[in-house]
C-alpha atoms as a PDB file:
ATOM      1  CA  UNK A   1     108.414  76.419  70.201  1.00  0.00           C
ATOM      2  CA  UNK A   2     108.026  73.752  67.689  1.00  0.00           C
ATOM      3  CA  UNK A   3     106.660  71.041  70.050  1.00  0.00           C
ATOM      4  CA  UNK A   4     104.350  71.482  73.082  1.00  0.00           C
ATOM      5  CA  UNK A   5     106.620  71.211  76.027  1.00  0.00           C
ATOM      6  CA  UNK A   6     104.991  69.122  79.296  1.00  0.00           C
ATOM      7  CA  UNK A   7     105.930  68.955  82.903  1.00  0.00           C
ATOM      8  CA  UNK A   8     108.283  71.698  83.562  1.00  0.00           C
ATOM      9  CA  UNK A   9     108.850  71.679  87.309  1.00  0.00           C
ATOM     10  CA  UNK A  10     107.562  75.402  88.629  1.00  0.00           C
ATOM     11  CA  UNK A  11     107.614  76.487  91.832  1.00  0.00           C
ATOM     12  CA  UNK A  12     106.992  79.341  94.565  1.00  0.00           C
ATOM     13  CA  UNK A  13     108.953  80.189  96.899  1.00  0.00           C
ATOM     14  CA  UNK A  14     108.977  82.921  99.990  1.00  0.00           C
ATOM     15  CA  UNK A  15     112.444  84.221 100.429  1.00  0.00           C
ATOM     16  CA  UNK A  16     114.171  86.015 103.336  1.00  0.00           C
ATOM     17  CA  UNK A  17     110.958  84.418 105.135  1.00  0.00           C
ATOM     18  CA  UNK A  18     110.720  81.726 107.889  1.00  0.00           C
ATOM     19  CA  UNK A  19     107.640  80.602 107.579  1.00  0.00           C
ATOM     20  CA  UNK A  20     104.651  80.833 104.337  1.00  0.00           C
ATOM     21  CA  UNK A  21     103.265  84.146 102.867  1.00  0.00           C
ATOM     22  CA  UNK A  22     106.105  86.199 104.364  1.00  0.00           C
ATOM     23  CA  UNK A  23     109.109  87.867 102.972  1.00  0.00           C
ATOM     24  CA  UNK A  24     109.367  87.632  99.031  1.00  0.00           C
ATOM     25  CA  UNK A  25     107.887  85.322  96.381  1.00  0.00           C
ATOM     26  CA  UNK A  26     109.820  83.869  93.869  1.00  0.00           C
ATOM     27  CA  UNK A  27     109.483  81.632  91.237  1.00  0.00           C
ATOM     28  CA  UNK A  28     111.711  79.043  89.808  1.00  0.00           C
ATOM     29  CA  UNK A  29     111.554  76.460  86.756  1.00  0.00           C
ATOM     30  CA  UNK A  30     113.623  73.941  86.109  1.00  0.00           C
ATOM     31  CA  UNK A  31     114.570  73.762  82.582  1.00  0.00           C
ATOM     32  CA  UNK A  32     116.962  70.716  81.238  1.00  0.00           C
ATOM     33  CA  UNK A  33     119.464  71.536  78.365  1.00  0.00           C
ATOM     34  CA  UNK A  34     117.148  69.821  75.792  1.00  0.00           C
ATOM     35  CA  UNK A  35     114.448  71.339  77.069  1.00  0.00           C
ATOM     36  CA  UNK A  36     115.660  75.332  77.489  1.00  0.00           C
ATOM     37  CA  UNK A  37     113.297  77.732  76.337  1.00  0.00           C
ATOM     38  CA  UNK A  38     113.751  81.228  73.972  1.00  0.00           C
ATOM     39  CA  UNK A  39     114.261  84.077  76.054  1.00  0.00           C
ATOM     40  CA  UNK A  40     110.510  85.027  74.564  1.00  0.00           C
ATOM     41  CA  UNK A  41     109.036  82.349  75.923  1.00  0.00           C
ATOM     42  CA  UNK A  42     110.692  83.272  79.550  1.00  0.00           C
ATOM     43  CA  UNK A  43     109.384  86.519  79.333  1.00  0.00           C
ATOM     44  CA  UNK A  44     105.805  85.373  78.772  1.00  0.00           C
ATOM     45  CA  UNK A  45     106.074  82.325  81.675  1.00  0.00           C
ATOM     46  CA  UNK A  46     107.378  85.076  84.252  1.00  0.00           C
ATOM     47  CA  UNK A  47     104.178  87.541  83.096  1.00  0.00           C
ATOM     48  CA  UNK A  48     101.996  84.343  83.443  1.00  0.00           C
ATOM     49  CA  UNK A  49     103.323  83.890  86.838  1.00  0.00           C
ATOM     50  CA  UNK A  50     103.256  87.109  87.952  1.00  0.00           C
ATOM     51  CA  UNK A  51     106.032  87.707  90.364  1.00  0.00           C
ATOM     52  CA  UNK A  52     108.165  89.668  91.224  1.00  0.00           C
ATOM     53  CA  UNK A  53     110.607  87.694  89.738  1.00  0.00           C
ATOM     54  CA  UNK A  54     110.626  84.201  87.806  1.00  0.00           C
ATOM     55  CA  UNK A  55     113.957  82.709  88.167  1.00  0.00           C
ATOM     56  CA  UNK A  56     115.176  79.821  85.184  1.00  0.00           C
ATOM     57  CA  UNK A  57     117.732  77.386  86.231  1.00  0.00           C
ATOM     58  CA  UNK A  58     119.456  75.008  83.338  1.00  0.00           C
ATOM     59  CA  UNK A  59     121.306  71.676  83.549  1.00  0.00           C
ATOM     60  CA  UNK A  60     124.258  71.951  81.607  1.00  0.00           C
ATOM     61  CA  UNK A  61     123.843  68.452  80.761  1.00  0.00           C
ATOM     62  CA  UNK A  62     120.429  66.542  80.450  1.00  0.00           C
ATOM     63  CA  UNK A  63     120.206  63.690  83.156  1.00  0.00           C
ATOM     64  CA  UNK A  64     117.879  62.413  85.392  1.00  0.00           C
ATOM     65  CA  UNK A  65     120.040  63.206  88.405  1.00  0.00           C
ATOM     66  CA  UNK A  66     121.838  66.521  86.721  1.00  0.00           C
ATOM     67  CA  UNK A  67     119.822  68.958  89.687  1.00  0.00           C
ATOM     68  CA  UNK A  68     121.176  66.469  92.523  1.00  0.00           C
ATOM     69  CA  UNK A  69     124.744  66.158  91.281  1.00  0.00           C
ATOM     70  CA  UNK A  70     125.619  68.700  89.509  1.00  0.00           C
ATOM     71  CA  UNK A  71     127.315  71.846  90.946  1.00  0.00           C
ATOM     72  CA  UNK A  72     127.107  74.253  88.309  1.00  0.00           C
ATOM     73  CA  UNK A  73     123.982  75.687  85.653  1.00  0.00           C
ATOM     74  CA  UNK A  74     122.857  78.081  83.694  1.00  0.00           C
ATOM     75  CA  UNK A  75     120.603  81.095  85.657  1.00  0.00           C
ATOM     76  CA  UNK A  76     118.609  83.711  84.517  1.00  0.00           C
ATOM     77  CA  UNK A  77     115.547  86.284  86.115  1.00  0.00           C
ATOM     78  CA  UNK A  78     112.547  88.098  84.564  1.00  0.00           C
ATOM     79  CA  UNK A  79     110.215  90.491  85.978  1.00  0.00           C
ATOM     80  CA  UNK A  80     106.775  90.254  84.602  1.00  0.00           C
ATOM     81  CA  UNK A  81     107.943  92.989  81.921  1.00  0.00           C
ATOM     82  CA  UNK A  82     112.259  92.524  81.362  1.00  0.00           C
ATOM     83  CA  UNK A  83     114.817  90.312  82.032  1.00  0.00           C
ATOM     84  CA  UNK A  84     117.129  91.661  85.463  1.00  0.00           C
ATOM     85  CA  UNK A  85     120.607  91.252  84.930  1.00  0.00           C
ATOM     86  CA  UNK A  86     120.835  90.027  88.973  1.00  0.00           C
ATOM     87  CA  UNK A  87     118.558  89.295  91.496  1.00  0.00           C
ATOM     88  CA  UNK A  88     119.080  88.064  94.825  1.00  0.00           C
ATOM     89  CA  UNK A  89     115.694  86.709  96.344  1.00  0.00           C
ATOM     90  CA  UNK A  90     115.476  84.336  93.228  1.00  0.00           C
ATOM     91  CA  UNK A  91     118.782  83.060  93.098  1.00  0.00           C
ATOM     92  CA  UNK A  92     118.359  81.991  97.137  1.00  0.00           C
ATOM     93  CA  UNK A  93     115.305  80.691  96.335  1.00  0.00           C
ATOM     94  CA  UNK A  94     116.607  78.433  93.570  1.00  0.00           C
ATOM     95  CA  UNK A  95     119.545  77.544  96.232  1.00  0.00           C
ATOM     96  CA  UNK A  96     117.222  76.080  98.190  1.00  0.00           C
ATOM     97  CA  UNK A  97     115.021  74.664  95.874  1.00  0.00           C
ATOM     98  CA  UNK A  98     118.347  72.258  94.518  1.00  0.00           C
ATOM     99  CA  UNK A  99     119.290  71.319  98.057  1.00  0.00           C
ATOM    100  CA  UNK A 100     115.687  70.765  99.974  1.00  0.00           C
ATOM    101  CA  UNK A 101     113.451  69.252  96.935  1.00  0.00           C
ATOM    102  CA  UNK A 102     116.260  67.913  94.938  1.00  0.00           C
ATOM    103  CA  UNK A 103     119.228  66.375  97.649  1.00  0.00           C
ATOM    104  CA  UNK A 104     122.156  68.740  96.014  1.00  0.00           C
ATOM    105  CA  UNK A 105     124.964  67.080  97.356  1.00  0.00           C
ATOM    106  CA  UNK A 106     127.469  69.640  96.766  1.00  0.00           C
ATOM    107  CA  UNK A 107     128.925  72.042  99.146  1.00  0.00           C
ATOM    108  CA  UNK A 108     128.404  75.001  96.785  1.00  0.00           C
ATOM    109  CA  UNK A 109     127.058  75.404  93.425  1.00  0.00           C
ATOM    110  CA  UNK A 110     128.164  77.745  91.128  1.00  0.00           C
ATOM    111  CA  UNK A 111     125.588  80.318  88.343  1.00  0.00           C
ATOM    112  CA  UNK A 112     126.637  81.199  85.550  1.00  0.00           C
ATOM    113  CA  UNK A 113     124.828  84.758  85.111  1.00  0.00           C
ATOM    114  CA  UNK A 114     124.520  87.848  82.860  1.00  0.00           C
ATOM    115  CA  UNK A 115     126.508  89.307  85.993  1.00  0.00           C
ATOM    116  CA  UNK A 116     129.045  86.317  85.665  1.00  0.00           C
ATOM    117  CA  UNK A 117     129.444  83.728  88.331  1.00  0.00           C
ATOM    118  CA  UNK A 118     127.601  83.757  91.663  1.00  0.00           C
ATOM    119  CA  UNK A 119     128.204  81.029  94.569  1.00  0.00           C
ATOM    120  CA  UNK A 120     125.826  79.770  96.577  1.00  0.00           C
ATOM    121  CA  UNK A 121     126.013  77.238  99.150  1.00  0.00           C
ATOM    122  CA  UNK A 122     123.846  76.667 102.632  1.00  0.00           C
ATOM    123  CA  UNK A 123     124.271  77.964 105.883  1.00  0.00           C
ATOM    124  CA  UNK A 124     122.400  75.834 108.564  1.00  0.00           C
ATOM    125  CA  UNK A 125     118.834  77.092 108.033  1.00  0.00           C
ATOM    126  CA  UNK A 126     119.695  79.529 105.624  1.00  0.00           C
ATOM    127  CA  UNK A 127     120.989  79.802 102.058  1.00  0.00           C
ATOM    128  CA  UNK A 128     124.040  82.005 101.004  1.00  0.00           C
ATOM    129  CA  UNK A 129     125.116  83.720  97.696  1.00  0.00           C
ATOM    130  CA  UNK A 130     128.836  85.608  96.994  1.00  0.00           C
ATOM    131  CA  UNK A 131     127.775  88.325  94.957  1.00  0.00           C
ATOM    132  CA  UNK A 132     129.479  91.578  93.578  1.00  0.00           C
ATOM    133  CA  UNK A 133     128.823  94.381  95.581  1.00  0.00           C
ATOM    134  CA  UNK A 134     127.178  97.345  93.390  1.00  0.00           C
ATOM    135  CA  UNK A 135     128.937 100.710  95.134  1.00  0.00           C
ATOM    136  CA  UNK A 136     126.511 103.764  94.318  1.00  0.00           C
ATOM    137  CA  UNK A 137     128.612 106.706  93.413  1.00  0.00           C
ATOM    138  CA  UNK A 138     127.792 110.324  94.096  1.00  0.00           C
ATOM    139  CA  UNK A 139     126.178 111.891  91.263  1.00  0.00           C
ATOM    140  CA  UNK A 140     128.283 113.900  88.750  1.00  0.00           C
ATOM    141  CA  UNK A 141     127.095 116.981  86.969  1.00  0.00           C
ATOM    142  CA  UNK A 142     125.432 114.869  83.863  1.00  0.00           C
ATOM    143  CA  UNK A 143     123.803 112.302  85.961  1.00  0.00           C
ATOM    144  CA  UNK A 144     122.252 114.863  88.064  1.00  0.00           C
ATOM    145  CA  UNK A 145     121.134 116.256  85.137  1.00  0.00           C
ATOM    146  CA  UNK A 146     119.404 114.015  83.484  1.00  0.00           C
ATOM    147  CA  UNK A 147     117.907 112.666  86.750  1.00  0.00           C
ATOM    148  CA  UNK A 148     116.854 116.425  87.751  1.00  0.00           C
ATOM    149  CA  UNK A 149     113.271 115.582  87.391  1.00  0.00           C
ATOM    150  CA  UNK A 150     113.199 112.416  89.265  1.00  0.00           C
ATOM    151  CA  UNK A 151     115.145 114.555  91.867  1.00  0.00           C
ATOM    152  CA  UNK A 152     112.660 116.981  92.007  1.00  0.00           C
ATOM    153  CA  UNK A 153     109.922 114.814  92.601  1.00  0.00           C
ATOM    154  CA  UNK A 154     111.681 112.476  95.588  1.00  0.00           C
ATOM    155  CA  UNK A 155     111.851 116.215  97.185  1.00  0.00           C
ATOM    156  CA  UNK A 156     108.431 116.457  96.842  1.00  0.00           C
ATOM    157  CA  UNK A 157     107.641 112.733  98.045  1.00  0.00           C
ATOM    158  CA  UNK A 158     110.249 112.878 100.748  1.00  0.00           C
ATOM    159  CA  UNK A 159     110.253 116.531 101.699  1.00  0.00           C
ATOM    160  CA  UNK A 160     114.180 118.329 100.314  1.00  0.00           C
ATOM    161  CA  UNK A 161     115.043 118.963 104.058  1.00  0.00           C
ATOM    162  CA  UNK A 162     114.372 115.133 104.965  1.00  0.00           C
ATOM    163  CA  UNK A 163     116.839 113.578 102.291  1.00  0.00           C
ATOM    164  CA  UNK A 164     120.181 113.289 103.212  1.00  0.00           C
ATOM    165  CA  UNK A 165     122.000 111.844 100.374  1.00  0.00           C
ATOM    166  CA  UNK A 166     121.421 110.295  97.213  1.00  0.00           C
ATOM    167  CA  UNK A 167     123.880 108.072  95.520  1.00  0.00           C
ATOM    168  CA  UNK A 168     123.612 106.073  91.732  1.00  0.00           C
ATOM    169  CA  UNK A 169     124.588 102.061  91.397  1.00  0.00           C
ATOM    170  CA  UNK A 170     125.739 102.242  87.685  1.00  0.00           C
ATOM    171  CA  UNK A 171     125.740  97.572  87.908  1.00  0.00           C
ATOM    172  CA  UNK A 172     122.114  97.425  89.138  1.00  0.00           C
ATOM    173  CA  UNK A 173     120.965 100.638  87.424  1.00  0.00           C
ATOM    174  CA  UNK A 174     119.783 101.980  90.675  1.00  0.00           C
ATOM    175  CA  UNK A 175     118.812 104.760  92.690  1.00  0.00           C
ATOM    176  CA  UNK A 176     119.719 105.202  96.444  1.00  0.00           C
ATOM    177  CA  UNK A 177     117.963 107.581  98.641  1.00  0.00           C
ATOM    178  CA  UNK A 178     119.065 108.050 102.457  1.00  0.00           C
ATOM    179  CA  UNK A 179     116.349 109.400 104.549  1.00  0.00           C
ATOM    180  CA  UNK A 180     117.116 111.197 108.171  1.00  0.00           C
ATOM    181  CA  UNK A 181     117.319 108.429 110.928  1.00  0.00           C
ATOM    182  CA  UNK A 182     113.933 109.770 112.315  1.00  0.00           C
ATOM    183  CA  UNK A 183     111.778 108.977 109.406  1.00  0.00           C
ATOM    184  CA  UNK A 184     108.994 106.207 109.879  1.00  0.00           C
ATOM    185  CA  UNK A 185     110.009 104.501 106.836  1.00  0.00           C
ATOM    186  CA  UNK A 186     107.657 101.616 106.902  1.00  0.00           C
ATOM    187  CA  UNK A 187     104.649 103.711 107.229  1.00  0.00           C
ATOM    188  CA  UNK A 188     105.862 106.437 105.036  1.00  0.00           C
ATOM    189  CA  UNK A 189     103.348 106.709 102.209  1.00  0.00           C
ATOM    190  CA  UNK A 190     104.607 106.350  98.642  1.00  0.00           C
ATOM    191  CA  UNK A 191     102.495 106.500  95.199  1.00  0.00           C
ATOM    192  CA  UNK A 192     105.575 104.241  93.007  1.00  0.00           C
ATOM    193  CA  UNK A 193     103.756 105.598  89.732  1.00  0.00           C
ATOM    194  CA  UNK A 194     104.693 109.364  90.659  1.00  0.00           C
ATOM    195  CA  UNK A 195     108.528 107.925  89.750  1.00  0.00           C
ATOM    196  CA  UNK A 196     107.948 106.621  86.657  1.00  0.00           C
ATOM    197  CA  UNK A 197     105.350 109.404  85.741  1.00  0.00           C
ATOM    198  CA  UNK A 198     108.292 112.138  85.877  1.00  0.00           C
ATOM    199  CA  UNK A 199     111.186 109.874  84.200  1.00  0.00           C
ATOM    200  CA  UNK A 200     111.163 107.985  80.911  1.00  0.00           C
ATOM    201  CA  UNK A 201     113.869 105.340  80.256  1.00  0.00           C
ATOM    202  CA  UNK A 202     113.445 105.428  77.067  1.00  0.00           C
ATOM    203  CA  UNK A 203     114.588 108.609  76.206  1.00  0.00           C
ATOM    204  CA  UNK A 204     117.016 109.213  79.041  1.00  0.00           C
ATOM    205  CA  UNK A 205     120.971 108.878  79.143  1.00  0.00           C
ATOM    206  CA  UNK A 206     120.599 107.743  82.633  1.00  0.00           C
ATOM    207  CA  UNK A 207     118.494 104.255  82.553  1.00  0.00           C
ATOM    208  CA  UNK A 208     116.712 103.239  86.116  1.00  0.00           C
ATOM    209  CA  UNK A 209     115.680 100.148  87.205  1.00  0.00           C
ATOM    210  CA  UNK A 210     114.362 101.125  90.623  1.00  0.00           C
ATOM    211  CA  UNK A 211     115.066 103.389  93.599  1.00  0.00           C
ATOM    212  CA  UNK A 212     116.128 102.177  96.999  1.00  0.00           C
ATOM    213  CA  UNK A 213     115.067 104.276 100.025  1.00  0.00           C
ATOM    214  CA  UNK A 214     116.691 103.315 103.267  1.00  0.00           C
ATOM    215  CA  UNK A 215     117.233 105.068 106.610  1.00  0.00           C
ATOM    216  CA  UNK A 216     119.570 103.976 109.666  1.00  0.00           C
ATOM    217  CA  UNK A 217     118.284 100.950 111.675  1.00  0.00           C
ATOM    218  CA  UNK A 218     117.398 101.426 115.717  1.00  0.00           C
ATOM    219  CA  UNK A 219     116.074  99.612 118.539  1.00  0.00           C
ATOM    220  CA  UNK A 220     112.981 100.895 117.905  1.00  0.00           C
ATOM    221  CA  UNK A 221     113.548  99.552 113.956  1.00  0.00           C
ATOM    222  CA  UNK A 222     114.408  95.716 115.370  1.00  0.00           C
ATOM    223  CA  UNK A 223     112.687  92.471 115.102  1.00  0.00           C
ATOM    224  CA  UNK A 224     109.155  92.259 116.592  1.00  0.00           C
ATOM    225  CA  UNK A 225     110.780  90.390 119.307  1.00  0.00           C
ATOM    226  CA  UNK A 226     113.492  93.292 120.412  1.00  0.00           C
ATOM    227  CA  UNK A 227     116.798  90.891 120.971  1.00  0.00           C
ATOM    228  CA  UNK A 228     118.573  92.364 117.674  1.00  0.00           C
ATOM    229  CA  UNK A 229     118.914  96.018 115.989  1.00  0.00           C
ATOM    230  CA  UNK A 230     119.349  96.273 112.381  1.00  0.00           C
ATOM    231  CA  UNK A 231     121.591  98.055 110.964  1.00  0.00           C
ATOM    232  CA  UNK A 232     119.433  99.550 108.347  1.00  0.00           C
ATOM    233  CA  UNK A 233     116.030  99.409 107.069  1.00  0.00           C
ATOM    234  CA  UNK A 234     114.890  99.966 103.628  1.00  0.00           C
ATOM    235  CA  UNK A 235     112.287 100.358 100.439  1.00  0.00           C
ATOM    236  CA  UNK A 236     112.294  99.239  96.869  1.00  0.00           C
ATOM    237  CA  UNK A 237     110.560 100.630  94.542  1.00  0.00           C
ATOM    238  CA  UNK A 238     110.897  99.629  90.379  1.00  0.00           C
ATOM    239  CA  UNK A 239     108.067 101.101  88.885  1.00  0.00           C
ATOM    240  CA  UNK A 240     110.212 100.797  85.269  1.00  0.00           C
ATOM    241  CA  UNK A 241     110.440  97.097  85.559  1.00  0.00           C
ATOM    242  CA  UNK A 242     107.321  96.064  86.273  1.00  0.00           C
ATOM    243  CA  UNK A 243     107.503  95.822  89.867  1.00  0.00           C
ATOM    244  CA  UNK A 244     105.728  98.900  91.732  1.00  0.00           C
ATOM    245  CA  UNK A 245     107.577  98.123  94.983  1.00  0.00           C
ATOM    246  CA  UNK A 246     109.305  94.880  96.033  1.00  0.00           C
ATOM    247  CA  UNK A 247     108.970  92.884  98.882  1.00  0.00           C
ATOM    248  CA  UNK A 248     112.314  92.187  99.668  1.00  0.00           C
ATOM    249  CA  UNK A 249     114.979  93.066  97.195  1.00  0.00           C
ATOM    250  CA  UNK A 250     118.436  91.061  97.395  1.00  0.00           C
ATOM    251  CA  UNK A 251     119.987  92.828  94.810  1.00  0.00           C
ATOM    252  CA  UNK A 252     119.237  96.285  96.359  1.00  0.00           C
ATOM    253  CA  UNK A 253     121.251  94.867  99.179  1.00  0.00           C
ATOM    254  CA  UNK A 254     124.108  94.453  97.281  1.00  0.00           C
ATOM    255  CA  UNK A 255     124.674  98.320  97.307  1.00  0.00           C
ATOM    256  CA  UNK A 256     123.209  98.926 100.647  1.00  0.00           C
ATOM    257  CA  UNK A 257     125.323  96.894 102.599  1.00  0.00           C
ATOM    258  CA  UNK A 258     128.483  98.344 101.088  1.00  0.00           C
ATOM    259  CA  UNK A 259     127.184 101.700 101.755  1.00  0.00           C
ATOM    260  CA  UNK A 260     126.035 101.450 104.988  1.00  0.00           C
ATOM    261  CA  UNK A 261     129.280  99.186 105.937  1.00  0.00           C
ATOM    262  CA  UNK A 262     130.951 102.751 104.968  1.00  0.00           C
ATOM    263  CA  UNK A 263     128.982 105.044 106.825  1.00  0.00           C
ATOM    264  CA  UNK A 264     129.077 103.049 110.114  1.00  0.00           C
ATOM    265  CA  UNK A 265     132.653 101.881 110.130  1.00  0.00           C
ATOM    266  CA  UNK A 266     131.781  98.207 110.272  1.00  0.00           C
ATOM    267  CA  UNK A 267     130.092  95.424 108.597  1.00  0.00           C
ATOM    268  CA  UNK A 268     126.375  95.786 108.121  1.00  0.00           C
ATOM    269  CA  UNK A 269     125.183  92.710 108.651  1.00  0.00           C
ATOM    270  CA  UNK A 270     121.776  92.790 109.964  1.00  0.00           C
ATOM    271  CA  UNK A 271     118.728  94.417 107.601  1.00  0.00           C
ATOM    272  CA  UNK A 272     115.420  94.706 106.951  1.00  0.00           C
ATOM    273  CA  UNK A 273     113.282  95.442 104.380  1.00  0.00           C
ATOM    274  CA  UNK A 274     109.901  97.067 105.828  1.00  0.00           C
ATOM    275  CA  UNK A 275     107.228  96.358 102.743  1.00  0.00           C
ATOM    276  CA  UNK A 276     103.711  94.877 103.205  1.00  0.00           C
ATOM    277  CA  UNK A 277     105.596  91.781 103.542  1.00  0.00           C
ATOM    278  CA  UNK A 278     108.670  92.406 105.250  1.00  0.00           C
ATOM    279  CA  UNK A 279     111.753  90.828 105.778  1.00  0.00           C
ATOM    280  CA  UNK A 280     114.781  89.970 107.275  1.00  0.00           C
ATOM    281  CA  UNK A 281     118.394  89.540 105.551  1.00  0.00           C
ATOM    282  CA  UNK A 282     121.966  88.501 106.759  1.00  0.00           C
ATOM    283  CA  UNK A 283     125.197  90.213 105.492  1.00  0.00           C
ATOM    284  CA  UNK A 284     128.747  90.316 105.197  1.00  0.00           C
ATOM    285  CA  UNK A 285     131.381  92.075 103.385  1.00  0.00           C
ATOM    286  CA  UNK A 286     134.127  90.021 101.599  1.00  0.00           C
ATOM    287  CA  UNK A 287     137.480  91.118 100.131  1.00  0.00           C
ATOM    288  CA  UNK A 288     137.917  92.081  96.275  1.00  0.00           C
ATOM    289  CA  UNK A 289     134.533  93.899  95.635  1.00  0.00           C
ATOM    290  CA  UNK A 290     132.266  90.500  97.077  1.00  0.00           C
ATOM    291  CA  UNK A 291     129.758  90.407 100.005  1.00  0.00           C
ATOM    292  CA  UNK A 292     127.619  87.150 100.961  1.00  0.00           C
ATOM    293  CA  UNK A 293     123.213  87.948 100.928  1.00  0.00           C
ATOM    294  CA  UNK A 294     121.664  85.142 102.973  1.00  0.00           C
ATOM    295  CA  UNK A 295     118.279  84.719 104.297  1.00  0.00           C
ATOM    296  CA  UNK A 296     115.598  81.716 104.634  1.00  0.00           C
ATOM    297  CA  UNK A 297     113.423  80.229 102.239  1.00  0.00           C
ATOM    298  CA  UNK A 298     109.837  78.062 102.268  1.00  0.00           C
ATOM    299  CA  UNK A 299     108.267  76.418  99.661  1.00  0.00           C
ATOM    300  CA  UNK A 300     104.813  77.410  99.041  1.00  0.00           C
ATOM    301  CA  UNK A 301     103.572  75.780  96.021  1.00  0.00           C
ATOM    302  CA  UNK A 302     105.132  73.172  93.276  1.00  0.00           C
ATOM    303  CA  UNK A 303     103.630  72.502  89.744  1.00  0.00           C
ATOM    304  CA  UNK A 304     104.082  71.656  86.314  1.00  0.00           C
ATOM    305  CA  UNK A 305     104.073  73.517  83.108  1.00  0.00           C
ATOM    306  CA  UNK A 306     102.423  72.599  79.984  1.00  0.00           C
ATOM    307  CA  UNK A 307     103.209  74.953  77.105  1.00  0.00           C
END
């Protein structure tokens, strides 16, 4: 940067979360046309920040009022270590950074993304995006292949005779594993590092961004409070981005709901995903290849950069 930039709005927000230190962190800064930053300089901020995800939302325009009036900017997400082509946690908690801190007035706003346009709007409490959904495809010969050694250590993690199908999501670069219903998911102990130990992007055909482990949902699988089942419950783990495992992955969702939508003959529309910090998502599958991810959001923390 030539000149020292000051007082770039930053903040933190817990996503699929109802109330603080729950669900996922994100954060999100608020960049003005004028004042848009290299891609470099991104990188760095979201490794200073240190979360799973750091979220930069543009004005097309530069205006005093462009984040209140305006229904449509520029949006892009880094992990700590790479840029994500789509993430889901960040983007809702950018949603409802415009309408709660900033009074959007519009009924939807529209992102333009590496993944093209996403739609979000809000939904009572909650906050809503239209995204692609990212189908995961059995694996043909090559893929299973070049994955063989990842394979062969998830059969050692998971046990062979416990893994029930595993399917590849070419858009998000993922891996999805589906456990038998009787596995105890959330206390199911996994060492991330073991993945990334056995498969190097960097000199396979087959690049990974993370692997999604997810078994059917069940009464005994519900809410803490017992008055809803989910219809699935799931891990994320990204070792090759940075992110050992997530908290709460949107994106992942985008695959899982489809899948599980497909397996039980319905819309998925309740899930949950059991981390250290779990939490809770709404779903809905939409015609021509689109789904809606919603969940709530609070604001934790709001700063300022100086760079």
């Amino acid at each position: 940067m030539a000149t020292p930039v000051q007082g770039l709005p930053i903040y933190i927000v817990d996503v699929f979360a109802q109330k603080a230190l729950q669900g996922s962190p994100a954060a999100v800064c608020f960049l003005q046309s004028d004042t848009d930053l290299p891609a470099e300089v991104k990188q760095k901020i979201a490794a200073e920040m240190n979360q799973s995800v750091t979220a930069f939302i543009v004005a097309s325009t530069p205006s005093v009022d462009a984040f209140t009036k305006s229904d449509e900017f520029s949006l892009r997400w880094f992990t700590p270590t790479t840029e994500m082509a789509l993430c889901g946690h960040a983007s809702l908690a950018t949603t409802s950074l415009l309408y709660t801190v900033y009074g959007n007035t519009n009924n939807e706003i529209r992102y333009n993304t590496k993944s093209g346009i996403v739609v979000a709007s809000r939904k009572g409490d909650a906050f809503a995006l239209d995204f692609p959904q990212n189908l995961g495809l059995p694996l043909d010969e090559p893929t299973r292949s070049d994955l063989h050694p990842l394979l062969e250590e998830c059969n050692a993690i998971f046990g062979a005779e416990k893994i029930v199908d595993v399917v590849y999501a070419l858009g998000t670069r993922n891996l999805l594993i589906r456990l038998q219903d009787d596995v105890d998911l959330a206390n199911f102990p996994v060492e991330p590092s073991r993945f990334s130990a056995v498969y190097d992007n960097s000199v396979k055909t087959v690049k990974l961004n993370g692997i999604i482990v997810t078994v059917k949902g069940s009464p005994k699988k519900g809410p803490e409070n017992g008055e809803k089942e989910y219809d699935f419950i799931s891990r994320y783990f990204g070792p090759w981005i940075g992110v050992p495992e997530d908290y709460v992955c949107g994106s992942a969702h985008t695959t899982l709901a489809p899948y599980w939508s497909a397996l039980l003959g319905r819309t998925a529309k309740h899930a949950r995903q059991v981390s250290q910090r779990p939490g809770d998502l709404l779903l809905d599958i939409l015609p021509a290849g689109r789904m809606v991810l919603a969940g709530n959001c609070t604001l934790i923390l709001k700063a300022q950069l100086s760079l």
